[in-house]
């Protein structure tokens, strides 16, 4: 079995490539929209990416499912209650996809979002019964759980989703063996939780013991605790959650259209028509001199998150 | 529209694309070199050393914008300047630099989270 976690610190986002070296088949889970790294990894390891899973319709980034579909013909998989404009294979509790001697089994774990799934990974050469790992998407993080209050604008109350999250954790995920490795979609710095650890993996046993949200408490107490003190969610979250369910240009198409060198006068003309100017340089350089009226969001920090928050 | 260090324009557009911001019209060719001939278009924010900032505070000078490390204060400073607030000043390196310079803080004794 080949198992590789990719972690993007800027967005605190984890994605995965899982493959079987014998059959040369691989799946990608929650890919970034820029997919070169997955294709490079697949080539290096003699794998073909045939499947792309989204554990949920992400609010904080645009996934690369359409990019992988168009570049390598991968099939897209979502939880069966998801609604999307593109063709996808809906997956429900117990559904299995074998990559060879590597088995992926689906667990419906709604709560962070209604269509959330978790993916159990089995190395059949080791055990058919005990999973090697569980990819918990936005349901369970290291040290936290996925906040249930991000879908209010789309008609799902935090109370309702919070209740579903409680059930997903207690009737499903917590039933897994202690030694199961836990691999989430988000790490520290993500706005999808309030106390996410800097670790990017853990075990179920460790989470059972240490994760504040998994401690014994009533469903009502749980809902209170996971809806309290959440960081403010940027306006772009709802936009991204919807965009992940739609057809849209791929990243390559978009960048080709955007990379236009502009003269200063052309830029000033566009500004007069309302375009925003974003200066991406280091704050010290910006402070020393910048084009009057430009906003500074430096590439050296949480650039994407702040851009998503502040730009129209 | 993007202004970036030479060679980093693509990265700047790419990282916006990651969150679905697909409305970049272009980038300023040749970056800030354009402003050499157009000084009237230049603005700035003072980023003072912690020691100098401490003296300003004692003298009750114009408000300082600061954050933990100096990244976010620049975002806010730029927003204030764009809205016409002048002058704008920051602490270079933020509270981390202030603490490293052993200047006094009231309240929490460390930055915590």
XYZ file of C-alpha atoms in Angstrom:
425
model
C 0.000 0.000 0.000
C 1.155 3.479 -0.801
C -0.187 6.186 1.487
C 0.916 9.781 1.285
C -0.347 12.887 3.048
C 0.131 16.271 1.391
C -0.161 19.268 3.711
C -0.586 22.897 2.633
C 0.279 25.137 5.599
C -1.131 28.335 4.041
C -4.651 26.863 4.139
C -4.000 24.206 6.802
C -5.310 21.660 4.326
C -4.387 17.966 4.144
C -4.955 15.779 1.087
C -4.033 12.190 0.364
C -2.929 9.781 -2.329
C -3.641 6.120 -1.594
C -2.527 3.445 -3.995
C -1.826 -0.198 -4.595
C 1.619 -0.721 -6.103
C 0.664 -4.109 -7.594
C -2.314 -2.881 -9.582
C -0.864 0.609 -10.056
C -4.206 2.162 -9.133
C -4.506 5.234 -6.940
C -7.158 7.428 -5.383
C -6.785 11.048 -4.310
C -8.767 12.417 -1.376
C -9.651 16.125 -1.057
C -7.081 17.376 -3.613
C -5.964 20.988 -3.822
C -7.062 22.731 -6.999
C -3.439 22.765 -8.203
C -2.970 19.080 -8.950
C 0.587 18.838 -10.335
C 1.961 17.368 -7.102
C -0.464 14.423 -7.188
C 0.344 13.652 -10.810
C 4.080 13.886 -10.112
C 3.746 11.570 -7.115
C 1.709 9.113 -9.162
C 4.308 9.090 -11.940
C 7.181 8.580 -9.486
C 5.348 5.642 -7.912
C 4.015 4.127 -11.130
C 0.414 4.770 -10.193
C -2.569 5.885 -12.239
C -5.020 8.200 -10.523
C -8.420 6.711 -11.282
C -10.518 7.985 -8.409
C -10.960 11.301 -6.627
C -12.949 11.540 -3.405
C -14.262 14.663 -1.733
C -15.002 13.942 1.909
C -17.279 16.968 1.801
C -17.992 20.096 -0.246
C -15.281 22.280 1.229
C -15.972 25.858 2.198
C -12.417 27.012 2.673
C -10.802 25.973 -0.614
C -11.688 24.836 -4.108
C -10.854 21.170 -4.636
C -9.147 19.796 -7.739
C -11.722 17.152 -8.585
C -12.643 18.694 -11.941
C -8.962 19.218 -12.736
C -8.193 15.527 -12.104
C -11.293 14.462 -14.013
C -10.208 16.480 -17.038
C -6.473 15.739 -16.830
C -6.501 11.982 -16.179
C -10.114 10.876 -16.463
C -10.588 10.217 -12.748
C -14.061 9.379 -11.454
C -15.416 11.755 -8.814
C -16.973 10.380 -5.603
C -19.073 12.242 -3.045
C -21.320 11.283 -0.146
C -24.657 10.105 -1.505
C -26.650 13.064 -0.154
C -24.449 15.582 -1.978
C -25.898 17.660 -4.770
C -23.571 18.662 -7.576
C -23.843 19.854 -11.156
C -21.105 17.504 -12.393
C -21.373 13.727 -12.664
C -20.219 11.878 -9.559
C -20.571 8.457 -7.999
C -22.606 8.719 -4.763
C -21.295 6.690 -1.819
C -23.108 5.487 1.300
C -22.409 3.561 4.487
C -20.473 0.360 3.828
C -19.733 1.053 0.160
C -16.391 -0.392 -0.852
C -13.831 0.472 -3.492
C -10.895 -1.919 -3.882
C -7.711 -0.588 -5.440
C -6.214 -4.090 -5.404
C -5.205 -5.232 -1.933
C -6.042 -1.769 -0.621
C -9.675 -1.315 0.336
C -11.521 1.943 0.844
C -14.753 1.707 2.799
C -17.162 4.571 3.296
C -18.763 5.754 6.508
C -21.410 8.479 6.288
C -20.414 10.988 8.976
C -22.580 14.093 8.547
C -22.290 17.032 10.938
C -19.659 19.446 9.725
C -21.686 19.304 6.517
C -24.720 17.151 5.643
C -22.952 15.158 2.922
C -19.714 14.477 4.868
C -18.155 11.037 4.653
C -15.146 9.422 6.260
C -13.022 6.886 4.412
C -11.660 3.758 6.080
C -8.438 2.474 4.559
C -7.639 -1.236 4.829
C -4.412 -2.901 3.865
C -5.865 -6.304 3.055
C -2.413 -7.876 3.282
C -2.423 -6.996 6.980
C -6.050 -7.200 8.061
C -9.483 -7.351 6.497
C -11.204 -6.415 9.718
C -9.103 -3.660 11.273
C -8.526 -0.497 9.229
C -5.053 0.935 8.852
C -6.427 4.451 8.942
C -9.571 6.537 8.761
C -9.636 9.713 6.695
C -12.039 11.823 8.704
C -12.396 14.808 6.362
C -14.098 17.636 8.181
C -15.807 15.493 10.805
C -12.945 14.819 13.218
C -9.733 16.818 13.472
C -6.732 16.270 15.685
C -7.866 17.886 18.928
C -11.172 19.191 17.597
C -14.213 18.399 15.479
C -15.580 20.108 12.404
C -17.691 23.117 13.338
C -21.377 22.607 12.479
C -22.242 26.273 11.938
C -21.019 26.892 8.394
C -24.136 25.923 6.464
C -26.709 28.257 8.017
C -26.838 30.332 4.829
C -27.724 27.151 2.930
C -30.513 26.131 5.288
C -28.798 23.850 7.826
C -28.867 25.110 11.414
C -25.918 24.592 13.714
C -28.172 22.750 16.138
C -29.299 20.286 13.505
C -25.815 19.689 12.112
C -24.373 19.602 15.628
C -26.754 16.809 16.555
C -25.799 14.849 13.443
C -22.129 15.390 14.260
C -22.642 13.973 17.744
C -24.207 10.849 16.277
C -21.505 10.465 13.625
C -18.814 10.600 16.281
C -20.422 8.440 18.940
C -22.222 5.820 16.881
C -19.657 5.487 14.113
C -16.145 6.913 14.406
C -15.639 6.161 18.091
C -16.515 2.521 17.399
C -13.273 2.110 15.449
C -10.235 0.414 17.053
C -7.922 2.600 19.144
C -4.915 1.942 16.957
C -6.621 3.243 13.784
C -4.646 6.171 12.452
C -6.690 9.349 12.111
C -5.992 11.569 9.088
C -8.136 14.685 8.813
C -8.621 17.282 6.060
C -7.583 20.240 8.204
C -4.899 21.226 10.697
C -4.051 24.147 12.988
C -4.844 27.534 11.479
C -7.920 26.316 9.655
C -11.080 28.263 10.364
C -13.083 25.029 10.346
C -12.478 24.520 14.064
C -11.331 26.472 17.121
C -8.748 24.262 18.801
C -7.163 22.174 16.067
C -3.788 20.752 16.993
C -0.569 21.322 15.033
C -0.250 17.553 14.576
C -1.387 16.272 11.191
C -2.197 12.738 12.279
C -3.112 10.858 15.441
C -4.750 7.624 16.534
C -8.356 7.094 17.424
C -7.340 6.064 20.936
C -5.432 9.284 21.490
C -8.341 11.349 20.237
C -10.755 9.402 22.407
C -8.623 10.301 25.419
C -7.553 13.850 24.634
C -9.988 15.502 22.237
C -12.228 17.849 24.247
C -15.166 17.316 21.913
C -15.101 13.536 22.275
C -15.366 13.459 26.065
C -18.559 11.995 27.548
C -21.334 14.575 27.487
C -24.949 14.826 26.432
C -25.863 15.730 22.872
C -27.164 19.112 24.090
C -23.938 19.876 25.943
C -21.967 18.806 22.880
C -23.893 21.141 20.583
C -23.268 24.021 23.001
C -19.588 23.306 23.244
C -18.942 22.983 19.512
C -20.917 26.059 18.530
C -19.371 28.320 21.181
C -16.369 30.574 20.477
C -15.882 29.585 16.858
C -13.729 32.007 14.831
C -15.614 34.249 12.435
C -16.068 32.503 9.102
C -15.046 34.607 6.104
C -17.727 35.460 3.556
C -15.982 33.410 0.884
C -16.800 30.181 2.732
C -20.350 30.001 1.425
C -19.143 30.946 -2.046
C -16.555 28.142 -2.079
C -18.921 25.528 -0.675
C -21.315 26.236 -3.538
C -18.570 26.461 -6.170
C -17.317 23.003 -5.195
C -20.665 21.613 -6.322
C -20.610 23.364 -9.696
C -18.957 23.080 -13.088
C -16.358 25.797 -13.468
C -13.177 26.528 -15.412
C -10.138 24.556 -14.332
C -7.196 26.207 -12.661
C -5.068 26.079 -15.836
C -7.818 27.737 -17.873
C -8.230 30.434 -15.233
C -4.522 31.201 -14.869
C -4.041 31.383 -18.637
C -6.758 34.023 -18.759
C -5.393 35.975 -15.776
C -1.663 36.247 -16.347
C -1.737 39.539 -18.251
C 1.114 41.985 -17.810
C -0.332 45.469 -17.337
C 1.278 48.853 -17.695
C 0.815 51.278 -14.835
C -1.601 53.352 -16.890
C -3.679 50.291 -17.807
C -3.805 49.362 -14.132
C -4.885 52.856 -13.106
C -7.626 52.800 -15.747
C -8.960 49.508 -14.405
C -8.774 50.858 -10.905
C -10.898 53.812 -11.935
C -13.501 51.247 -13.004
C -13.471 49.639 -9.578
C -10.776 46.960 -9.773
C -8.933 46.254 -6.524
C -5.162 46.385 -6.301
C -3.514 43.697 -4.212
C 0.145 44.137 -3.311
C 1.542 40.744 -2.349
C 4.991 41.839 -1.228
C 6.466 41.587 2.210
C 4.946 44.058 4.712
C 8.290 45.809 5.284
C 8.625 46.602 1.568
C 4.977 47.628 1.334
C 5.380 49.956 4.305
C 8.407 51.610 2.751
C 6.596 52.423 -0.502
C 3.492 51.213 -2.257
C 0.999 52.318 -4.857
C -1.475 54.515 -3.021
C -4.771 52.705 -2.478
C -3.421 49.168 -2.760
C -4.107 46.570 -0.080
C -1.226 44.549 1.309
C -1.593 40.822 1.844
C 1.885 39.352 1.741
C 2.619 35.976 0.153
C 4.622 35.078 3.244
C 1.594 34.652 5.529
C -1.947 33.275 5.396
C -2.361 34.973 2.045
C -5.284 33.007 0.641
C -7.365 33.213 3.803
C -6.963 36.973 4.128
C -7.505 37.557 0.407
C -10.708 35.533 0.592
C -11.819 37.570 3.572
C -11.006 41.045 2.288
C -11.339 41.072 -1.477
C -14.722 41.447 -3.147
C -4.906 43.267 -10.070
C -1.719 42.002 -8.591
C 1.503 43.669 -7.630
C 4.191 41.143 -6.776
C 7.928 40.680 -6.462
C 9.333 39.862 -9.907
C 8.757 36.219 -10.735
C 6.088 35.679 -8.084
C 3.065 36.901 -10.024
C 2.048 33.386 -11.046
C 2.235 32.125 -7.472
C 0.128 35.061 -6.313
C -2.585 34.256 -8.874
C -2.341 30.509 -8.231
C -2.859 30.852 -4.495
C -5.964 32.956 -5.128
C -7.171 30.274 -7.514
C -6.919 27.739 -4.699
C -9.787 29.441 -2.922
C -11.765 30.071 -6.087
C -10.873 33.734 -6.571
C -10.749 33.749 -10.363
C -11.078 37.453 -11.072
C -7.486 38.529 -11.510
C -7.307 40.951 -14.438
C -3.525 40.923 -14.581
C -0.346 41.964 -12.837
C 1.687 45.148 -12.874
C 4.512 44.562 -15.287
C 7.834 45.548 -13.772
C 6.295 45.974 -10.335
C 7.027 48.998 -8.207
C 9.755 50.228 -10.584
C 6.864 51.999 -12.277
C 6.565 54.372 -9.347
C 10.057 55.835 -9.780
C 8.605 58.261 -12.349
C 5.338 58.814 -10.499
C 6.122 59.867 -6.927
C 2.654 61.329 -6.496
C 1.243 57.784 -6.542
C 3.406 56.539 -3.683
C 2.050 55.955 -0.194
C 3.748 54.444 2.822
C 3.216 53.213 6.357
C 5.890 53.797 8.967
C 7.015 50.575 10.604
C 8.858 51.621 13.705
C 11.239 49.567 15.777
C 9.707 48.512 19.101
C 11.974 50.901 21.006
C 10.936 53.884 18.893
C 7.297 52.841 19.076
C 7.607 52.783 22.859
C 8.807 56.377 22.812
C 5.930 57.387 20.550
C 3.465 55.821 22.941
C 4.969 57.716 25.850
C 4.621 60.924 23.859
C 1.013 59.966 23.026
C 1.689 60.154 19.298
C -0.820 58.980 16.616
C -2.204 55.445 17.172
C -0.038 52.497 16.300
C -1.396 49.501 14.434
C 0.130 46.265 15.596
C -0.432 42.538 15.684
C 1.483 39.489 16.839
C 4.196 39.507 14.184
C 3.700 42.411 11.815
C 1.915 40.655 8.942
C -1.695 41.443 9.743
C -0.913 44.982 10.891
C 0.206 45.726 7.345
C -3.126 44.492 6.005
C -4.969 46.810 8.372
C -2.584 49.724 7.757
C -3.223 49.429 4.031
C -6.978 49.438 4.601
C -6.716 52.549 6.784
C -4.562 54.348 4.233
C -6.958 53.447 1.470
C -9.769 54.998 3.488
C -7.815 58.211 3.897
C -6.527 57.832 7.457
C -3.116 59.425 7.748
C -0.513 59.003 9.020
C -0.439 55.306 9.737
C 2.305 53.727 11.814
C 3.034 50.165 12.915
C 5.405 48.243 15.146
C 7.870 46.382 12.927
C 7.775 42.741 13.939
C 4.673 43.245 16.072
C 4.282 42.262 19.681
C 6.788 39.470 19.218
C 9.483 42.055 18.496
C 8.200 44.223 21.354
C 8.545 41.322 23.764
C 11.955 40.393 22.364
C 13.073 43.964 23.064
C 11.923 43.403 26.664
C 9.464 46.247 26.544
C 6.641 46.120 29.090
C 3.251 44.551 28.403
C 0.248 44.846 30.647
C -2.214 42.034 31.109
C -1.324 38.593 29.762
C 2.336 37.858 30.316
C 2.728 36.069 27.007
C 1.040 35.898 23.639
C -0.583 32.588 24.519
C -2.273 31.229 21.372
